[in-house]
Amino acid sequence: MSLRHPIYTEDTDTIRDQIRRFCDQEIEPHGETWEEEGTFPRELYKKAGDAGLLGLGFPEEYGGGGGILFYCLVREEVAATGFGGVRVGLMAHGIGLPPVLNLGSEALKRRIAPEVLRGDKIICLAISEPNGGSDVANIKTTARADGDHYVVNGEKAFISNGVRADYMSVAVRTGGEGMGGVSLLLIEADTPGISRTNMRKSGWWSSDTAQITFDNVRVPKGNLLGPENGGFRGIMNNFNLERLGIAATQIGTSRCAYNEAVRYAHERMTFGRHLSEFQVVRHKLVEMAMRIQSMEAQTDTLIWRVMQGESCIAEIAMLKAYCGAAHEWIAAEAAQIFGGASVLRGHKVERIFRESKILTIGGGSTEVMKDLASRQLGW
Ligand SMILES: Cc1cc2nc3c(=O)[nH]c(=O)nc-3n(C[C@H](O)[C@H](O)[C@H](O)COP(=O)(O)OP(=O)(O)OC[C@H]3O[C@@H](n4cnc5c(N)ncnc54)[C@H](O)[C@@H]3O)c2cc1C
């Protein structure tokens, strides 16, 4: 049994093994090709749904299983493949679906959640806009009431899975300025008036990241998630879950970079010796292991506290900032150990280093996390 933390049991070990087997069979052999091709097959969702991966962390009655612990476990293990694009593409329902389950009508939940968790349909979360992602209270996309519909106009940017999503959980302005005028709406992607383009980016190539335009898009009022003008709290709760999941992702990705660096240091010869024989390199590897140990300890403790019913807003914000910095450092040092090979495509470390910045920005940047923590700590 895993001795990492008492939250892990024989059950979690079994699930972890199943996820690893899925990754070994379905992701590892193809991940490199998918990255170069800039996409992965839609059937991977179905395979992941059939294997139970997509349902982990979601309520059983809608086709899921396990709680927050399993939500984080699957993100950590898929991230540990080192294929960040596949991970974000496959797991983006982890931020898109909770608003439906937490705030949507029972009819909406029963219609949408099972097909997303089976991998038949794809859902995304659309909060960020071209004018800014940090200042969520200031979003500009509007939803004007018109009979039993809203009419949505505006633009979203950086939306993971936004191009191929069937459903979108979208932050819109239904009221006045500020957080009190924000609502959440479930929008079906085939509704007339929606156009989407893929944003070209430096990493996560196999995932789609969309710019989405809404031009007089009519959405039934029954698709409102939570109270009108009361969406901001739902968005913040969703961020808390997302950030814990990102910490788990940073652990998995860091572990991959560390394992690659250890392997390379034992293979590569310089000055007649293996790199791993030089004390400077050994210390770098130990520093990586120290940071991973610290990330795991903090994350596991916060998962446990959330399991006890705490919200831990400040602590999770600090965790995301901490893990972001630790992961960036580990990725950079792993690249340093690879030397020139660290810039060659085909090495996992090349990709992890190139993508390490994203995890310090997406889901709330490091600066915004520290700002949030400072306000929450109440001094
Ligand atoms: C690959 C990728 C995938 C993404 N996926 C999604 C998604 O699925 N859904 C979604 O809604 N969004 C998504 N995002 C958007 C992401 O959440 C935003 O990029 C992030 O919130 C930052 O917003 P911004 O890029 O507009 O930066 P800005 O808000 O313009 O900030 C720019 C810089 O200023 C700093 N800054 C801002 N305000 C302050 C302050 N008060 N004090 C100090 N510094 C400050 C920030 O930390 C940052 O360094 C994704 C982003 C990326 C890169």
Tab-separated table of C-alpha atoms and ligand atoms in Angstrom:
chain	number	residue	atom	x	y	z
A	1	MET	CA	0.000	0.000	0.000
A	2	SER	CA	1.143	3.545	-0.732
A	3	LEU	CA	2.569	5.245	2.349
A	4	ARG	CA	2.512	8.726	0.836
A	5	HIS	CA	-0.394	9.900	3.012
A	6	PRO	CA	-3.155	8.097	4.965
A	7	ILE	CA	-5.756	9.286	2.408
A	8	TYR	CA	-4.278	6.734	0.001
A	9	THR	CA	-5.519	3.179	0.517
A	10	GLU	CA	-5.477	-0.114	-1.347
A	11	ASP	CA	-8.493	1.179	-3.307
A	12	THR	CA	-6.680	4.294	-4.471
A	13	ASP	CA	-3.627	2.203	-5.346
A	14	THR	CA	-5.803	-0.048	-7.497
A	15	ILE	CA	-7.336	2.927	-9.287
A	16	ARG	CA	-3.895	4.501	-9.738
A	17	ASP	CA	-2.654	1.273	-11.357
A	18	GLN	CA	-5.672	1.208	-13.680
A	19	ILE	CA	-5.053	4.802	-14.761
A	20	ARG	CA	-1.379	4.044	-15.371
A	21	ARG	CA	-2.278	1.023	-17.496
A	22	PHE	CA	-4.663	3.164	-19.543
A	23	CYS	CA	-1.950	5.799	-20.035
A	24	ASP	CA	0.638	3.159	-20.993
A	25	GLN	CA	-1.670	1.588	-23.563
A	26	GLU	CA	-3.640	4.514	-24.948
A	27	ILE	CA	-1.486	7.647	-24.523
A	28	GLU	CA	2.227	6.758	-24.353
A	29	PRO	CA	2.476	5.100	-27.799
A	30	HIS	CA	0.751	8.006	-29.586
A	31	GLY	CA	1.341	11.133	-27.485
A	32	GLU	CA	4.385	12.313	-29.433
A	33	THR	CA	2.640	11.971	-32.799
A	34	TRP	CA	-0.489	13.694	-31.522
A	35	GLU	CA	1.592	16.618	-30.259
A	36	GLU	CA	3.210	17.049	-33.668
A	37	GLU	CA	-0.167	16.690	-35.399
A	38	GLY	CA	-1.697	19.271	-33.063
A	39	THR	CA	-4.643	17.110	-32.045
A	40	PHE	CA	-5.646	13.741	-30.651
A	41	PRO	CA	-8.511	11.520	-31.837
A	42	ARG	CA	-11.936	12.204	-30.402
A	43	GLU	CA	-12.308	8.482	-29.726
A	44	LEU	CA	-9.828	8.851	-26.833
A	45	TYR	CA	-12.655	10.458	-24.822
A	46	LYS	CA	-14.794	7.390	-25.413
A	47	LYS	CA	-11.969	5.058	-24.417
A	48	ALA	CA	-11.266	7.101	-21.278
A	49	GLY	CA	-14.999	7.157	-20.490
A	50	ASP	CA	-15.299	3.392	-20.924
A	51	ALA	CA	-12.261	2.866	-18.678
A	52	GLY	CA	-13.896	5.035	-15.989
A	53	LEU	CA	-11.268	7.793	-16.069
A	54	LEU	CA	-13.583	10.651	-16.997
A	55	GLY	CA	-16.000	9.843	-14.178
A	56	LEU	CA	-13.389	9.964	-11.423
A	57	GLY	CA	-14.269	12.699	-8.934
A	58	PHE	CA	-17.885	13.037	-10.073
A	59	PRO	CA	-21.096	11.801	-8.392
A	60	GLU	CA	-22.034	8.182	-8.971
A	61	GLU	CA	-25.657	9.015	-9.824
A	62	TYR	CA	-24.486	10.816	-12.976
A	63	GLY	CA	-22.038	8.121	-14.039
A	64	GLY	CA	-18.992	9.041	-11.978
A	65	GLY	CA	-17.279	7.717	-8.881
A	66	GLY	CA	-15.090	8.881	-6.000
A	67	GLY	CA	-14.619	12.414	-4.706
A	68	ILE	CA	-11.947	15.079	-4.743
A	69	LEU	CA	-9.186	12.545	-4.043
A	70	PHE	CA	-9.951	10.659	-7.252
A	71	TYR	CA	-10.375	13.936	-9.149
A	72	CYS	CA	-6.781	14.809	-8.235
A	73	LEU	CA	-5.421	11.283	-8.625
A	74	VAL	CA	-6.455	10.961	-12.270
A	75	ARG	CA	-5.060	14.414	-13.095
A	76	GLU	CA	-1.734	13.584	-11.462
A	77	GLU	CA	-1.372	10.291	-13.291
A	78	VAL	CA	-2.379	11.532	-16.741
A	79	ALA	CA	-0.006	14.498	-16.241
A	80	ALA	CA	2.779	12.070	-15.342
A	81	THR	CA	2.814	10.895	-18.974
A	82	GLY	CA	4.385	14.281	-19.793
A	83	PHE	CA	1.831	14.896	-22.544
A	84	GLY	CA	0.288	18.119	-21.250
A	85	GLY	CA	-1.830	18.690	-24.345
A	86	VAL	CA	-3.528	15.309	-24.078
A	87	ARG	CA	-3.992	15.787	-20.351
A	88	VAL	CA	-5.689	19.180	-20.640
A	89	GLY	CA	-7.815	18.092	-23.593
A	90	LEU	CA	-8.996	14.886	-21.974
A	91	MET	CA	-9.559	16.374	-18.530
A	92	ALA	CA	-11.108	19.789	-19.325
A	93	HIS	CA	-14.540	18.454	-18.336
A	94	GLY	CA	-13.073	18.702	-14.829
A	95	ILE	CA	-13.658	22.461	-14.982
A	96	GLY	CA	-16.542	22.571	-17.495
A	97	LEU	CA	-18.893	20.055	-15.870
A	98	PRO	CA	-18.887	21.078	-12.156
A	99	PRO	CA	-20.890	24.293	-12.790
A	100	VAL	CA	-23.625	22.166	-14.389
A	101	LEU	CA	-23.595	19.640	-11.543
A	102	ASN	CA	-23.350	22.227	-8.767
A	103	LEU	CA	-25.719	24.856	-10.150
A	104	GLY	CA	-27.795	23.461	-13.031
A	105	SER	CA	-31.378	22.150	-12.961
A	106	GLU	CA	-31.849	18.423	-12.344
A	107	ALA	CA	-33.026	17.982	-15.945
A	108	LEU	CA	-29.855	19.625	-17.264
A	109	LYS	CA	-27.612	17.510	-15.028
A	110	ARG	CA	-29.318	14.260	-16.051
A	111	ARG	CA	-29.120	15.141	-19.731
A	112	ILE	CA	-25.545	16.376	-19.884
A	113	ALA	CA	-23.376	14.833	-17.158
A	114	PRO	CA	-23.700	11.124	-18.097
A	115	GLU	CA	-22.869	11.695	-21.765
A	116	VAL	CA	-19.835	13.826	-20.862
A	117	LEU	CA	-18.574	11.259	-18.343
A	118	ARG	CA	-19.077	8.463	-20.897
A	119	GLY	CA	-16.925	10.418	-23.340
A	120	ASP	CA	-19.746	10.825	-25.867
A	121	LYS	CA	-19.829	14.629	-25.514
A	122	ILE	CA	-17.206	17.260	-24.711
A	123	ILE	CA	-17.668	20.239	-22.407
A	124	CYS	CA	-15.488	23.298	-21.762
A	125	LEU	CA	-15.406	26.224	-19.332
A	126	ALA	CA	-15.397	29.681	-20.924
A	127	ILE	CA	-14.570	32.465	-18.473
A	128	SER	CA	-11.524	34.299	-19.904
A	129	GLU	CA	-11.871	37.004	-22.552
A	130	PRO	CA	-9.433	38.716	-24.910
A	131	ASN	CA	-9.446	41.795	-22.661
A	132	GLY	CA	-8.437	39.875	-19.562
A	133	GLY	CA	-8.609	36.628	-17.633
A	134	SER	CA	-7.515	37.648	-14.140
A	135	ASP	CA	-10.224	40.247	-13.583
A	136	VAL	CA	-13.206	37.891	-13.817
A	137	ALA	CA	-15.597	40.403	-12.233
A	138	ASN	CA	-15.029	42.653	-15.250
A	139	ILE	CA	-16.068	40.276	-18.054
A	140	LYS	CA	-17.732	41.952	-21.048
A	141	THR	CA	-19.755	39.164	-22.726
A	142	THR	CA	-23.417	40.042	-22.253
A	143	ALA	CA	-26.605	37.969	-21.984
A	144	ARG	CA	-29.702	40.115	-22.486
A	145	ALA	CA	-33.070	38.685	-21.415
A	146	ASP	CA	-35.534	38.319	-24.296
A	147	GLY	CA	-38.703	36.399	-23.389
A	148	ASP	CA	-37.765	32.891	-22.301
A	149	HIS	CA	-34.263	33.217	-23.783
A	150	TYR	CA	-31.031	35.140	-23.239
A	151	VAL	CA	-29.272	36.703	-26.215
A	152	VAL	CA	-25.508	36.360	-25.813
A	153	ASN	CA	-22.939	38.658	-27.448
A	154	GLY	CA	-19.209	38.863	-26.866
A	155	GLU	CA	-15.916	37.032	-27.100
A	156	LYS	CA	-14.014	34.436	-25.081
A	157	ALA	CA	-10.321	33.552	-25.383
A	158	PHE	CA	-7.937	30.767	-24.327
A	159	ILE	CA	-10.748	28.240	-23.898
A	160	SER	CA	-9.390	24.695	-23.556
A	161	ASN	CA	-11.428	22.311	-25.737
A	162	GLY	CA	-13.450	25.281	-26.981
A	163	VAL	CA	-13.191	24.261	-30.645
A	164	ARG	CA	-14.521	20.737	-30.322
A	165	ALA	CA	-16.751	21.178	-27.274
A	166	ASP	CA	-20.427	20.231	-27.576
A	167	TYR	CA	-21.301	22.196	-24.451
A	168	MET	CA	-19.851	25.321	-22.890
A	169	SER	CA	-20.249	26.618	-19.337
A	170	VAL	CA	-19.961	30.332	-20.034
A	171	ALA	CA	-19.586	33.386	-17.772
A	172	VAL	CA	-21.815	36.209	-19.003
A	173	ARG	CA	-22.949	39.608	-17.796
A	174	THR	CA	-26.686	39.666	-17.102
A	175	GLY	CA	-26.619	42.635	-14.740
A	176	GLY	CA	-24.643	45.758	-13.948
A	177	GLU	CA	-20.918	46.211	-13.509
A	178	GLY	CA	-18.757	44.092	-11.227
A	179	MET	CA	-19.144	40.648	-9.718
A	180	GLY	CA	-22.829	41.187	-8.875
A	181	GLY	CA	-23.758	41.264	-12.566
A	182	VAL	CA	-22.165	37.960	-13.582
A	183	SER	CA	-24.089	34.758	-14.361
A	184	LEU	CA	-23.216	31.311	-15.679
A	185	LEU	CA	-24.972	29.851	-18.709
A	186	LEU	CA	-24.793	26.435	-20.324
A	187	ILE	CA	-24.561	27.032	-24.075
A	188	GLU	CA	-24.880	24.277	-26.682
A	189	ALA	CA	-22.094	24.711	-29.182
A	190	ASP	CA	-24.245	24.101	-32.277
A	191	THR	CA	-26.480	27.095	-31.488
A	192	PRO	CA	-26.483	29.576	-34.416
A	193	GLY	CA	-24.210	32.609	-33.953
A	194	ILE	CA	-21.190	30.854	-32.441
A	195	SER	CA	-17.853	30.891	-34.264
A	196	ARG	CA	-14.642	29.324	-32.994
A	197	THR	CA	-11.004	29.362	-34.017
A	198	ASN	CA	-7.994	27.528	-32.631
A	199	MET	CA	-5.297	29.745	-31.068
A	200	ARG	CA	-1.751	28.712	-32.042
A	201	LYS	CA	0.395	28.383	-28.930
A	202	SER	CA	3.858	27.452	-27.664
A	203	GLY	CA	2.780	24.289	-25.849
A	204	TRP	CA	-0.056	21.819	-25.276
A	205	TRP	CA	-0.198	21.469	-29.064
A	206	SER	CA	-2.488	18.459	-29.145
A	207	SER	CA	-5.178	20.319	-27.178
A	208	ASP	CA	-7.388	22.899	-28.807
A	209	THR	CA	-7.481	26.370	-27.258
A	210	ALA	CA	-10.265	28.471	-28.666
A	211	GLN	CA	-11.194	32.025	-29.370
A	212	ILE	CA	-15.008	31.995	-29.358
A	213	THR	CA	-17.345	34.680	-30.683
A	214	PHE	CA	-21.015	34.885	-29.689
A	215	ASP	CA	-23.125	36.876	-32.129
A	216	ASN	CA	-26.761	37.144	-30.985
A	217	VAL	CA	-26.746	33.576	-29.664
A	218	ARG	CA	-30.156	32.604	-28.243
A	219	VAL	CA	-29.939	30.458	-25.106
A	220	PRO	CA	-33.007	29.101	-23.225
A	221	LYS	CA	-33.362	30.587	-19.737
A	222	GLY	CA	-33.542	27.027	-18.406
A	223	ASN	CA	-29.803	26.797	-19.167
A	224	LEU	CA	-28.962	29.296	-16.427
A	225	LEU	CA	-26.541	27.747	-13.923
A	226	GLY	CA	-27.381	29.115	-10.491
A	227	PRO	CA	-29.189	32.378	-9.795
A	228	GLU	CA	-29.184	35.241	-12.278
A	229	ASN	CA	-26.403	37.678	-11.311
A	230	GLY	CA	-25.190	35.118	-8.774
A	231	GLY	CA	-22.629	33.348	-10.968
A	232	PHE	CA	-19.491	34.868	-9.480
A	233	ARG	CA	-19.551	32.683	-6.366
A	234	GLY	CA	-20.003	29.581	-8.550
A	235	ILE	CA	-17.012	30.611	-10.653
A	236	MET	CA	-14.854	31.103	-7.551
A	237	ASN	CA	-15.879	27.711	-6.117
A	238	ASN	CA	-15.033	26.142	-9.453
A	239	PHE	CA	-11.606	27.812	-9.436
A	240	ASN	CA	-10.873	26.284	-6.028
A	241	LEU	CA	-11.457	22.787	-7.404
A	242	GLU	CA	-9.523	23.563	-10.583
A	243	ARG	CA	-6.531	24.847	-8.603
A	244	LEU	CA	-6.304	21.740	-6.459
A	245	GLY	CA	-6.428	19.727	-9.682
A	246	ILE	CA	-3.664	21.897	-11.153
A	247	ALA	CA	-1.469	21.224	-8.096
A	248	ALA	CA	-1.951	17.495	-8.721
A	249	THR	CA	-1.119	18.095	-12.391
A	250	GLN	CA	2.065	19.940	-11.417
A	251	ILE	CA	3.087	16.992	-9.216
A	252	GLY	CA	2.564	14.511	-12.055
A	253	THR	CA	4.377	16.619	-14.631
A	254	SER	CA	7.250	17.324	-12.228
A	255	ARG	CA	7.575	13.618	-11.479
A	256	CYS	CA	7.863	12.915	-15.190
A	257	ALA	CA	10.605	15.563	-15.614
A	258	TYR	CA	12.455	14.240	-12.550
A	259	ASN	CA	12.300	10.609	-13.735
A	260	GLU	CA	13.540	11.625	-17.173
A	261	ALA	CA	16.405	13.624	-15.638
A	262	VAL	CA	17.414	10.728	-13.357
A	263	ARG	CA	17.403	8.331	-16.316
A	264	TYR	CA	19.433	10.675	-18.527
A	265	ALA	CA	21.930	11.462	-15.758
A	266	HIS	CA	22.637	7.738	-15.443
A	267	GLU	CA	23.079	7.284	-19.218
A	268	ARG	CA	24.979	10.372	-20.300
A	269	MET	CA	28.783	10.349	-20.058
A	270	THR	CA	30.892	13.509	-19.777
A	271	PHE	CA	34.563	13.673	-18.796
A	272	GLY	CA	34.598	9.862	-18.675
A	273	ARG	CA	31.876	9.619	-16.017
A	274	HIS	CA	28.120	9.437	-15.871
A	275	LEU	CA	26.452	12.767	-15.134
A	276	SER	CA	24.897	11.166	-12.064
A	277	GLU	CA	28.381	10.764	-10.570
A	278	PHE	CA	28.917	14.522	-10.356
A	279	GLN	CA	27.858	15.980	-7.033
A	280	VAL	CA	26.404	19.099	-8.681
A	281	VAL	CA	24.032	16.937	-10.716
A	282	ARG	CA	23.177	14.675	-7.785
A	283	HIS	CA	22.252	17.735	-5.723
A	284	LYS	CA	20.027	19.049	-8.517
A	285	LEU	CA	18.186	15.714	-8.600
A	286	VAL	CA	17.759	15.709	-4.830
A	287	GLU	CA	16.494	19.307	-4.930
A	288	MET	CA	13.882	18.140	-7.470
A	289	ALA	CA	12.841	15.240	-5.234
A	290	MET	CA	12.631	17.634	-2.245
A	291	ARG	CA	10.286	19.937	-4.102
A	292	ILE	CA	8.116	17.047	-5.306
A	293	GLN	CA	7.922	15.706	-1.758
A	294	SER	CA	6.834	19.130	-0.516
A	295	MET	CA	4.243	19.534	-3.303
A	296	GLU	CA	2.810	16.112	-2.494
A	297	ALA	CA	2.680	16.733	1.247
A	298	GLN	CA	0.921	20.080	0.875
A	299	THR	CA	-1.501	18.813	-1.776
A	300	ASP	CA	-2.412	15.653	0.126
A	301	THR	CA	-3.044	17.643	3.311
A	302	LEU	CA	-5.331	20.054	1.459
A	303	ILE	CA	-7.179	17.218	-0.292
A	304	TRP	CA	-7.754	15.740	3.168
A	305	ARG	CA	-8.966	19.081	4.563
A	306	VAL	CA	-11.355	19.546	1.628
A	307	MET	CA	-12.598	15.981	2.253
A	308	GLN	CA	-13.400	17.134	5.826
A	309	GLY	CA	-15.578	19.927	4.396
A	310	GLU	CA	-13.196	22.896	4.565
A	311	SER	CA	-12.928	25.223	1.565
A	312	CYS	CA	-9.254	26.252	2.161
A	313	ILE	CA	-9.379	29.138	-0.339
A	314	ALA	CA	-6.177	30.851	0.840
A	315	GLU	CA	-4.311	27.571	1.268
A	316	ILE	CA	-5.253	26.291	-2.190
A	317	ALA	CA	-4.269	29.634	-3.767
A	318	MET	CA	-0.887	29.421	-2.009
A	319	LEU	CA	-0.553	25.774	-3.052
A	320	LYS	CA	-1.103	26.624	-6.704
A	321	ALA	CA	1.468	29.428	-6.525
A	322	TYR	CA	3.956	27.186	-4.695
A	323	CYS	CA	3.526	24.210	-7.039
A	324	GLY	CA	3.742	26.512	-10.073
A	325	ALA	CA	7.147	27.806	-8.968
A	326	ALA	CA	8.385	24.357	-7.927
A	327	HIS	CA	7.276	22.825	-11.215
A	328	GLU	CA	8.880	25.592	-13.280
A	329	TRP	CA	12.163	25.136	-11.398
A	330	ILE	CA	12.117	21.345	-11.802
A	331	ALA	CA	11.341	21.645	-15.530
A	332	ALA	CA	14.185	24.146	-16.024
A	333	GLU	CA	16.737	22.069	-14.088
A	334	ALA	CA	15.707	18.863	-15.860
A	335	ALA	CA	16.255	20.694	-19.160
A	336	GLN	CA	19.693	21.846	-17.917
A	337	ILE	CA	20.692	18.242	-17.176
A	338	PHE	CA	19.696	17.282	-20.728
A	339	GLY	CA	22.026	19.952	-22.115
A	340	GLY	CA	21.616	20.468	-25.874
A	341	ALA	CA	19.213	17.536	-26.046
A	342	SER	CA	16.760	19.633	-24.029
A	343	VAL	CA	15.867	21.638	-27.121
A	344	LEU	CA	15.369	18.614	-29.361
A	345	ARG	CA	11.803	17.674	-30.173
A	346	GLY	CA	10.925	14.153	-29.087
A	347	HIS	CA	12.280	14.477	-25.546
A	348	LYS	CA	9.603	14.767	-22.869
A	349	VAL	CA	11.753	17.243	-20.983
A	350	GLU	CA	11.864	19.592	-23.987
A	351	ARG	CA	8.083	19.751	-24.003
A	352	ILE	CA	7.646	19.943	-20.236
A	353	PHE	CA	10.093	22.861	-20.023
A	354	ARG	CA	8.403	24.662	-22.920
A	355	GLU	CA	4.983	24.196	-21.314
A	356	SER	CA	5.922	24.866	-17.686
A	357	LYS	CA	4.932	28.547	-17.844
A	358	ILE	CA	1.306	27.732	-18.691
A	359	LEU	CA	0.610	26.175	-15.302
A	360	THR	CA	1.672	29.370	-13.524
A	361	ILE	CA	-0.910	31.355	-15.538
A	362	GLY	CA	-3.947	29.187	-16.386
A	363	GLY	CA	-6.535	28.742	-13.620
A	364	GLY	CA	-5.334	31.957	-11.985
A	365	SER	CA	-1.820	33.368	-12.274
A	366	THR	CA	0.734	33.191	-9.478
A	367	GLU	CA	0.343	36.926	-8.770
A	368	VAL	CA	-3.438	36.658	-8.590
A	369	MET	CA	-3.125	33.598	-6.308
A	370	LYS	CA	-0.903	35.508	-3.877
A	371	ASP	CA	-3.232	38.500	-3.998
A	372	LEU	CA	-6.209	36.254	-3.228
A	373	ALA	CA	-4.339	34.540	-0.386
A	374	SER	CA	-3.344	37.874	1.136
A	375	ARG	CA	-6.985	38.977	1.229
A	376	GLN	CA	-8.224	35.637	2.553
A	377	LEU	CA	-5.647	35.391	5.328
A	378	GLY	CA	-7.409	38.308	6.969
A	379	TRP	CA	-4.555	40.451	8.179
B	1	LIG	C1	-3.172	27.291	-22.564
B	1	LIG	C2	-4.215	28.018	-21.778
B	1	LIG	C3	-5.431	27.404	-21.528
B	1	LIG	C4	-6.452	28.109	-20.857
B	1	LIG	N1	-7.668	27.510	-20.663
B	1	LIG	C5	-8.700	28.259	-20.186
B	1	LIG	C6	-10.031	27.714	-20.120
B	1	LIG	O1	-10.274	26.551	-20.429
B	1	LIG	N2	-11.049	28.533	-19.717
B	1	LIG	C7	-10.840	29.836	-19.345
B	1	LIG	O2	-11.802	30.507	-18.990
B	1	LIG	N3	-9.579	30.358	-19.370
B	1	LIG	C8	-8.524	29.613	-19.781
B	1	LIG	N4	-7.255	30.138	-19.824
B	1	LIG	C9	-7.072	31.540	-19.471
B	1	LIG	C10	-6.329	31.762	-18.162
B	1	LIG	O3	-7.151	31.456	-17.075
B	1	LIG	C11	-5.861	33.224	-18.177
B	1	LIG	O4	-4.811	33.316	-19.130
B	1	LIG	C12	-5.370	33.676	-16.830
B	1	LIG	O5	-6.445	33.788	-15.931
B	1	LIG	C13	-4.675	35.055	-16.917
B	1	LIG	O6	-5.443	35.960	-17.642
B	1	LIG	P1	-4.772	36.799	-18.853
B	1	LIG	O7	-4.025	35.868	-19.708
B	1	LIG	O8	-5.815	37.621	-19.461
B	1	LIG	O9	-3.697	37.730	-18.142
B	1	LIG	P2	-3.997	39.145	-17.480
B	1	LIG	O10	-5.173	39.066	-16.596
B	1	LIG	O11	-4.003	40.183	-18.535
B	1	LIG	O12	-2.675	39.324	-16.603
B	1	LIG	C14	-1.408	39.562	-17.211
B	1	LIG	C15	-0.324	39.541	-16.128
B	1	LIG	O13	-0.620	40.528	-15.150
B	1	LIG	C16	-0.648	39.928	-13.868
B	1	LIG	N5	-1.692	40.562	-13.066
B	1	LIG	C17	-3.001	40.712	-13.390
B	1	LIG	N6	-3.654	41.327	-12.395
B	1	LIG	C18	-2.724	41.554	-11.413
B	1	LIG	C19	-2.783	42.131	-10.099
B	1	LIG	N7	-3.930	42.577	-9.579
B	1	LIG	N8	-1.647	42.217	-9.387
B	1	LIG	C20	-0.476	41.765	-9.888
B	1	LIG	N9	-0.365	41.191	-11.115
B	1	LIG	C21	-1.470	41.087	-11.856
B	1	LIG	C22	-0.991	38.472	-14.091
B	1	LIG	O14	-0.527	37.678	-13.037
B	1	LIG	C23	-0.239	38.198	-15.380
B	1	LIG	O15	1.106	37.934	-15.058
B	1	LIG	C24	-6.209	29.427	-20.406
B	1	LIG	C25	-4.954	30.016	-20.621
B	1	LIG	C26	-3.968	29.338	-21.290
B	1	LIG	C27	-2.655	30.019	-21.519
